[in-house]
């Protein structure tokens, strides 16, 4: 069958949370197309780390089975991480159900996860080759579910300050304008990766980023792009400065931000709304705002995170390793 769950943004769209039922226990988790582990806050964690969270209790699940000798250890692009033991259980996401899903029980989590009490773990939706379970790597929920889905697809419909949805096994064409533009992904890295070699700032000329590559990553809040894109973009924003103290580009909150169009695989220019690039105020007065577009390393892999998803409906096809994109309805 298919599965559909809400995707509810935290304050400031920092991340999006969706209900996942594990062994009959429903827990809000962060769906992450940039990683491939399903791990959860649980009753094995130190009490201080459990505080404020929904904690999965493997002892009260009648279907949980420990995977003897298995462990995981993951670290993310933002430096956060988690590690612990592994079991299997029945995982149900909005009706799409996997009976033997690897469920990773964190026994250690970094402070950013502990502090974010709305989020109780991650559901990795990148390719299973990135799964960190040892000694035997395990599959993602999507990989385990794919054969039972009517179509081998999941979709992300993320919205600014509004409830969106993740859907498994169905493409809801009422959620986007026109038709999806499809692009082959290169799964070699384990990410939903595609070439992104052109961009345009506002109504300006299309510019080239030779060899540019990017990933579609719902688990990253911002858009991390090549410095050439970031410089070209903020050169069009009055008062934009690279603010070392804050750790990125800021600008006056009243600034008029242009749209940013980025190439998706040579087939489609995805327009990211300027308003969504005005990410959040950094001062109490709300005078100075932090950019949703920030620089990565020159020539490095670009990370198109939630800032892009707020403008684009995205379908991930695990049947032929492609990504479909269209502006939200
Ligand atoms: O780790 C990354 C970047 C992959 Cl290049 N995205 N996923 C994620 N999950 C939590 C923080 N970030």
Short mmCIF file of C-alpha atoms and ligand atoms in Angstrom, two decimals:
data_model
loop_
_atom_site.label_atom_id
_atom_site.label_comp_id
_atom_site.label_asym_id
_atom_site.label_seq_id
_atom_site.Cartn_x
_atom_site.Cartn_y
_atom_site.Cartn_z
CA UNK A 1 0.00 0.00 0.00
CA UNK A 2 0.90 3.67 0.05
CA UNK A 3 1.84 5.84 3.01
CA UNK A 4 1.31 9.52 3.70
CA UNK A 5 2.33 11.53 6.75
CA UNK A 6 2.38 15.20 7.65
CA UNK A 7 5.66 17.12 7.60
CA UNK A 8 5.41 19.80 10.27
CA UNK A 9 8.07 22.51 10.39
CA UNK A 10 9.73 23.41 13.67
CA UNK A 11 9.85 27.10 14.56
CA UNK A 12 11.76 28.85 11.79
CA UNK A 13 11.61 25.84 9.43
CA UNK A 14 14.80 24.43 11.05
CA UNK A 15 13.58 20.92 10.33
CA UNK A 16 10.38 19.04 9.54
CA UNK A 17 8.87 16.34 11.75
CA UNK A 18 6.70 13.41 10.73
CA UNK A 19 4.99 10.67 12.81
CA UNK A 20 6.53 7.19 12.56
CA UNK A 21 5.03 4.14 14.31
CA UNK A 22 7.66 1.71 15.57
CA UNK A 23 6.36 -1.45 17.25
CA UNK A 24 3.09 0.34 17.91
CA UNK A 25 4.74 3.42 19.40
CA UNK A 26 4.27 6.66 17.39
CA UNK A 27 7.26 9.01 17.47
CA UNK A 28 7.92 12.27 15.59
CA UNK A 29 11.07 12.00 13.47
CA UNK A 30 13.08 13.96 10.92
CA UNK A 31 13.05 12.43 7.40
CA UNK A 32 16.53 12.85 5.92
CA UNK A 33 17.20 12.21 2.21
CA UNK A 34 20.87 13.01 2.97
CA UNK A 35 21.55 9.96 5.16
CA UNK A 36 20.58 6.28 5.43
CA UNK A 37 20.14 5.33 9.09
CA UNK A 38 16.84 5.11 10.99
CA UNK A 39 17.76 5.86 14.59
CA UNK A 40 15.53 6.83 17.49
CA UNK A 41 15.66 8.30 20.99
CA UNK A 42 14.90 5.43 23.38
CA UNK A 43 14.77 4.24 26.97
CA UNK A 44 18.38 2.93 26.80
CA UNK A 45 19.69 6.50 26.49
CA UNK A 46 20.96 8.33 29.56
CA UNK A 47 18.06 9.99 31.37
CA UNK A 48 19.54 13.44 30.75
CA UNK A 49 19.47 12.83 27.00
CA UNK A 50 15.97 11.34 27.09
CA UNK A 51 14.55 14.37 28.92
CA UNK A 52 11.84 16.15 26.92
CA UNK A 53 11.85 13.58 24.13
CA UNK A 54 9.51 10.80 23.06
CA UNK A 55 11.57 7.70 23.76
CA UNK A 56 10.96 4.39 22.01
CA UNK A 57 10.80 1.55 24.55
CA UNK A 58 12.00 -1.71 22.98
CA UNK A 59 10.83 -3.67 26.02
CA UNK A 60 7.18 -2.77 25.56
CA UNK A 61 7.20 -3.48 21.82
CA UNK A 62 6.02 -7.06 21.29
CA UNK A 63 7.68 -7.16 17.87
CA UNK A 64 11.10 -5.69 18.64
CA UNK A 65 14.06 -8.06 18.26
CA UNK A 66 17.64 -7.12 19.15
CA UNK A 67 20.11 -7.65 16.29
CA UNK A 68 22.83 -9.39 18.32
CA UNK A 69 26.26 -7.76 18.02
CA UNK A 70 25.11 -5.01 15.65
CA UNK A 71 25.91 -1.33 16.24
CA UNK A 72 25.83 1.96 14.38
CA UNK A 73 27.75 5.22 14.50
CA UNK A 74 26.83 8.14 12.27
CA UNK A 75 28.05 11.71 11.84
CA UNK A 76 26.33 14.32 9.70
CA UNK A 77 27.53 17.16 7.54
CA UNK A 78 26.78 19.67 10.29
CA UNK A 79 28.99 17.82 12.79
CA UNK A 80 26.13 16.29 14.75
CA UNK A 81 26.02 12.54 15.33
CA UNK A 82 24.62 9.49 17.11
CA UNK A 83 25.69 5.93 17.94
CA UNK A 84 24.22 2.83 19.59
CA UNK A 85 22.70 -0.63 19.20
CA UNK A 86 20.39 -2.11 16.58
CA UNK A 87 17.22 -4.15 16.47
CA UNK A 88 14.41 -4.84 14.06
CA UNK A 89 10.76 -3.94 14.41
CA UNK A 90 7.64 -3.19 12.43
CA UNK A 91 7.80 0.38 11.13
CA UNK A 92 4.67 2.02 9.76
CA UNK A 93 4.84 5.40 8.04
CA UNK A 94 1.35 6.63 7.23
CA UNK A 95 0.26 3.14 6.18
CA UNK A 96 3.39 2.03 4.35
CA UNK A 97 4.68 -0.79 6.56
CA UNK A 98 7.95 -2.74 6.80
CA UNK A 99 7.93 -5.69 9.23
CA UNK A 100 11.67 -6.19 9.62
CA UNK A 101 13.10 -2.69 9.53
CA UNK A 102 16.46 -2.06 11.20
CA UNK A 103 15.73 0.32 14.07
CA UNK A 104 18.83 1.89 15.56
CA UNK A 105 18.66 2.63 19.31
CA UNK A 106 20.95 5.53 20.12
CA UNK A 107 22.97 5.18 23.31
CA UNK A 108 24.82 8.41 22.54
CA UNK A 109 23.59 11.52 20.70
CA UNK A 110 25.23 14.90 20.18
CA UNK A 111 23.98 17.93 22.08
CA UNK A 112 22.16 19.50 19.13
CA UNK A 113 19.86 16.46 19.00
CA UNK A 114 19.33 16.43 22.78
CA UNK A 115 18.43 20.12 22.73
CA UNK A 116 15.95 19.74 19.87
CA UNK A 117 13.17 18.11 21.90
CA UNK A 118 10.71 18.19 18.98
CA UNK A 119 12.82 15.69 17.06
CA UNK A 120 13.21 12.12 18.34
CA UNK A 121 15.37 10.59 15.65
CA UNK A 122 15.97 10.41 11.93
CA UNK A 123 14.60 8.32 9.08
CA UNK A 124 17.35 8.05 6.51
CA UNK A 125 16.09 8.07 2.91
CA UNK A 126 19.35 8.22 0.94
CA UNK A 127 20.76 5.02 -0.59
CA UNK A 128 21.40 2.03 1.69
CA UNK A 129 25.11 1.97 0.82
CA UNK A 130 25.50 4.85 3.30
CA UNK A 131 23.92 2.92 6.18
CA UNK A 132 26.42 2.75 9.08
CA UNK A 133 25.29 -0.49 10.78
CA UNK A 134 28.12 -2.98 11.43
CA UNK A 135 29.07 -5.80 11.00
CA UNK A 136 26.25 -6.24 8.45
CA UNK A 137 24.94 -3.09 6.73
CA UNK A 138 21.12 -2.81 6.75
CA UNK A 139 18.58 -1.28 4.37
CA UNK A 140 16.64 1.97 4.63
CA UNK A 141 12.90 2.01 5.19
CA UNK A 142 12.38 3.05 1.54
CA UNK A 143 14.58 0.22 0.24
CA UNK A 144 12.66 -2.30 2.35
CA UNK A 145 9.28 -0.86 1.37
CA UNK A 146 9.92 -0.23 -2.32
CA UNK A 147 8.82 -3.64 -3.64
CA UNK A 148 5.48 -3.34 -1.83
CA UNK A 149 4.73 0.19 -3.10
CA UNK A 150 2.47 0.67 -6.15
CA UNK A 151 5.23 2.85 -7.64
CA UNK A 152 8.86 2.91 -6.36
CA UNK A 153 8.73 6.55 -5.29
CA UNK A 154 8.56 8.78 -2.23
CA UNK A 155 7.78 12.50 -2.42
CA UNK A 156 8.63 15.52 -0.28
CA UNK A 157 6.16 18.40 -0.08
CA UNK A 158 7.79 20.79 2.43
CA UNK A 159 6.34 24.26 3.08
CA UNK A 160 7.45 27.49 4.74
CA UNK A 161 5.76 27.72 8.17
CA UNK A 162 2.98 25.35 7.10
CA UNK A 163 2.27 21.63 7.28
CA UNK A 164 3.35 19.63 4.23
CA UNK A 165 3.65 15.91 3.60
CA UNK A 166 5.86 12.96 2.77
CA UNK A 167 4.20 10.28 0.65
CA UNK A 168 5.38 6.76 -0.20
CA UNK A 169 4.17 4.92 -3.31
CA UNK A 170 2.16 7.74 -4.84
CA UNK A 171 2.73 11.05 -6.65
CA UNK A 172 -0.04 13.50 -5.74
CA UNK A 173 -0.26 15.71 -8.80
CA UNK A 174 -2.49 18.19 -6.97
CA UNK A 175 0.60 19.25 -5.01
CA UNK A 176 2.59 20.80 -7.87
CA UNK A 177 2.17 23.05 -10.90
CA UNK A 178 2.51 21.57 -14.36
CA UNK A 179 4.43 18.33 -14.76
CA UNK A 180 7.49 17.01 -12.97
CA UNK A 181 10.85 17.45 -14.69
CA UNK A 182 12.83 14.23 -14.22
CA UNK A 183 16.61 13.99 -13.84
CA UNK A 184 18.78 10.90 -13.49
CA UNK A 185 20.71 10.81 -10.22
CA UNK A 186 24.20 9.42 -9.74
CA UNK A 187 23.80 7.11 -6.75
CA UNK A 188 27.52 6.25 -6.61
CA UNK A 189 27.99 8.60 -3.65
CA UNK A 190 24.94 7.13 -1.91
CA UNK A 191 23.21 10.52 -2.12
CA UNK A 192 20.41 11.67 -4.44
CA UNK A 193 23.08 13.48 -6.48
CA UNK A 194 22.79 15.29 -9.82
CA UNK A 195 24.78 17.77 -11.88
CA UNK A 196 24.03 21.44 -11.27
CA UNK A 197 26.15 23.52 -13.64
CA UNK A 198 24.12 26.67 -14.20
CA UNK A 199 22.40 29.28 -12.09
CA UNK A 200 20.74 32.68 -12.39
CA UNK A 201 20.19 35.41 -9.80
CA UNK A 202 16.84 37.17 -10.13
CA UNK A 203 16.27 38.24 -13.75
CA UNK A 204 20.03 38.21 -14.42
CA UNK A 205 21.94 36.17 -16.96
CA UNK A 206 22.41 32.42 -16.67
CA UNK A 207 25.89 31.75 -15.29
CA UNK A 208 28.00 28.60 -15.45
CA UNK A 209 29.38 26.46 -12.65
CA UNK A 210 31.50 23.99 -14.60
CA UNK A 211 31.35 20.51 -13.05
CA UNK A 212 28.84 21.59 -10.40
CA UNK A 213 27.24 18.73 -8.47
CA UNK A 214 24.49 18.86 -5.82
CA UNK A 215 22.40 16.57 -3.62
CA UNK A 216 18.74 16.85 -2.62
CA UNK A 217 18.86 16.75 1.18
CA UNK A 218 15.73 17.18 3.31
CA UNK A 219 17.91 16.76 6.43
CA UNK A 220 19.83 19.99 5.83
CA UNK A 221 18.05 23.22 6.74
CA UNK A 222 19.75 25.60 4.33
CA UNK A 223 21.17 25.62 0.78
CA UNK A 224 24.94 25.16 0.80
CA UNK A 225 26.20 26.24 -2.64
CA UNK A 226 29.46 26.98 -4.40
CA UNK A 227 30.99 30.33 -3.30
CA UNK A 228 30.66 31.58 -6.91
CA UNK A 229 26.88 31.25 -6.68
CA UNK A 230 26.73 32.73 -3.18
CA UNK A 231 28.88 35.73 -4.12
CA UNK A 232 26.91 36.39 -7.32
CA UNK A 233 23.67 36.17 -5.34
CA UNK A 234 24.52 38.43 -2.42
CA UNK A 235 26.19 40.99 -4.70
CA UNK A 236 22.58 41.81 -5.59
CA UNK A 237 21.52 42.31 -1.96
CA UNK A 238 22.11 45.73 -0.41
CA UNK A 239 23.94 45.47 2.90
CA UNK A 240 24.80 41.79 2.62
CA UNK A 241 28.01 41.00 4.51
CA UNK A 242 29.94 37.87 5.36
CA UNK A 243 29.54 37.94 9.13
CA UNK A 244 32.28 35.77 10.65
CA UNK A 245 30.84 36.11 14.17
CA UNK A 246 27.46 34.76 13.14
CA UNK A 247 29.09 32.25 10.80
CA UNK A 248 27.71 33.22 7.42
CA UNK A 249 26.17 35.90 5.23
CA UNK A 250 23.73 38.30 6.86
CA UNK A 251 21.77 41.23 5.43
CA UNK A 252 19.19 43.79 6.60
CA UNK A 253 15.91 41.94 7.24
CA UNK A 254 14.15 44.56 5.10
CA UNK A 255 16.30 43.67 2.08
CA UNK A 256 14.52 42.71 -1.12
CA UNK A 257 15.93 39.28 -1.93
CA UNK A 258 16.01 38.09 -5.56
CA UNK A 259 14.97 34.57 -6.56
CA UNK A 260 17.71 32.05 -7.32
CA UNK A 261 17.38 29.56 -10.18
CA UNK A 262 19.62 26.50 -10.11
CA UNK A 263 20.09 23.84 -12.79
CA UNK A 264 18.85 20.35 -11.96
CA UNK A 265 20.68 17.80 -14.09
CA UNK A 266 20.63 19.96 -17.20
CA UNK A 267 16.88 19.40 -17.58
CA UNK A 268 15.24 21.97 -15.34
CA UNK A 269 15.93 25.29 -13.66
CA UNK A 270 14.53 25.15 -10.12
CA UNK A 271 13.56 28.61 -8.89
CA UNK A 272 14.07 29.18 -5.18
CA UNK A 273 11.94 32.07 -3.89
CA UNK A 274 13.90 35.04 -2.58
CA UNK A 275 11.59 35.22 0.45
CA UNK A 276 12.70 31.74 1.49
CA UNK A 277 16.35 32.84 1.35
CA UNK A 278 15.54 35.35 4.08
CA UNK A 279 15.96 32.63 6.69
CA UNK A 280 15.93 34.09 10.20
CA UNK A 281 16.76 37.19 12.27
CA UNK A 282 20.01 36.98 14.19
CA UNK A 283 19.26 39.90 16.55
CA UNK A 284 16.40 40.43 18.99
CA UNK A 285 15.31 43.59 17.18
CA UNK A 286 14.95 41.60 13.95
CA UNK A 287 17.15 44.06 12.09
CA UNK A 288 19.77 41.65 10.75
CA UNK A 289 18.83 38.40 9.02
CA UNK A 290 20.79 35.23 8.29
CA UNK A 291 20.79 33.94 4.72
CA UNK A 292 19.21 30.63 3.76
CA UNK A 293 21.88 30.42 1.02
CA UNK A 294 25.37 29.92 2.41
CA UNK A 295 28.74 28.99 0.91
CA UNK A 296 30.31 25.53 0.93
CA UNK A 297 33.82 24.83 -0.31
CA UNK A 298 34.72 25.91 -3.84
CA UNK A 299 34.21 22.96 -6.21
CA UNK A 300 32.63 20.90 -3.43
CA UNK A 301 29.38 18.97 -3.37
CA UNK A 302 26.47 21.40 -3.05
CA UNK A 303 23.68 20.60 -0.62
CA UNK A 304 20.21 21.70 -1.67
CA UNK A 305 18.34 21.52 1.63
CA UNK A 306 14.97 22.61 2.95
CA UNK A 307 15.34 26.14 1.54
CA UNK A 308 14.98 24.58 -1.94
CA UNK A 309 12.24 22.13 -0.90
CA UNK A 310 10.07 25.06 0.23
CA UNK A 311 9.81 26.14 -3.42
CA UNK A 312 9.94 22.76 -5.14
CA UNK A 313 7.86 19.58 -4.85
CA UNK A 314 10.35 16.69 -5.16
CA UNK A 315 9.76 13.05 -6.12
CA UNK A 316 12.49 10.49 -5.45
CA UNK A 317 12.29 7.47 -7.77
CA UNK A 318 14.21 4.47 -6.41
CA UNK A 319 13.10 2.32 -9.34
CA UNK A 320 15.24 4.11 -11.91
CA UNK A 321 17.29 6.41 -9.64
CA UNK A 322 15.83 9.72 -10.73
CA UNK A 323 14.42 12.85 -9.17
CA UNK A 324 11.31 14.69 -10.34
CA UNK A 325 10.78 18.36 -9.55
CA UNK A 326 8.12 21.01 -10.09
CA UNK A 327 7.09 24.24 -8.35
CA UNK A 328 4.65 23.71 -5.46
CA UNK A 329 0.96 24.22 -6.23
O1 LIG B 1 24.41 15.05 6.83
C1 LIG B 1 23.88 15.65 5.91
C2 LIG B 1 24.73 16.28 4.78
C3 LIG B 1 25.14 15.19 3.85
CL1 LIG B 1 26.31 15.83 2.70
N1 LIG B 1 22.52 15.77 5.75
N2 LIG B 1 21.70 15.21 6.69
C4 LIG B 1 21.68 15.71 7.96
N3 LIG B 1 21.05 15.08 8.98
C5 LIG B 1 21.20 15.79 10.21
C6 LIG B 1 22.03 16.99 9.82
N4 LIG B 1 22.26 16.83 8.38
#
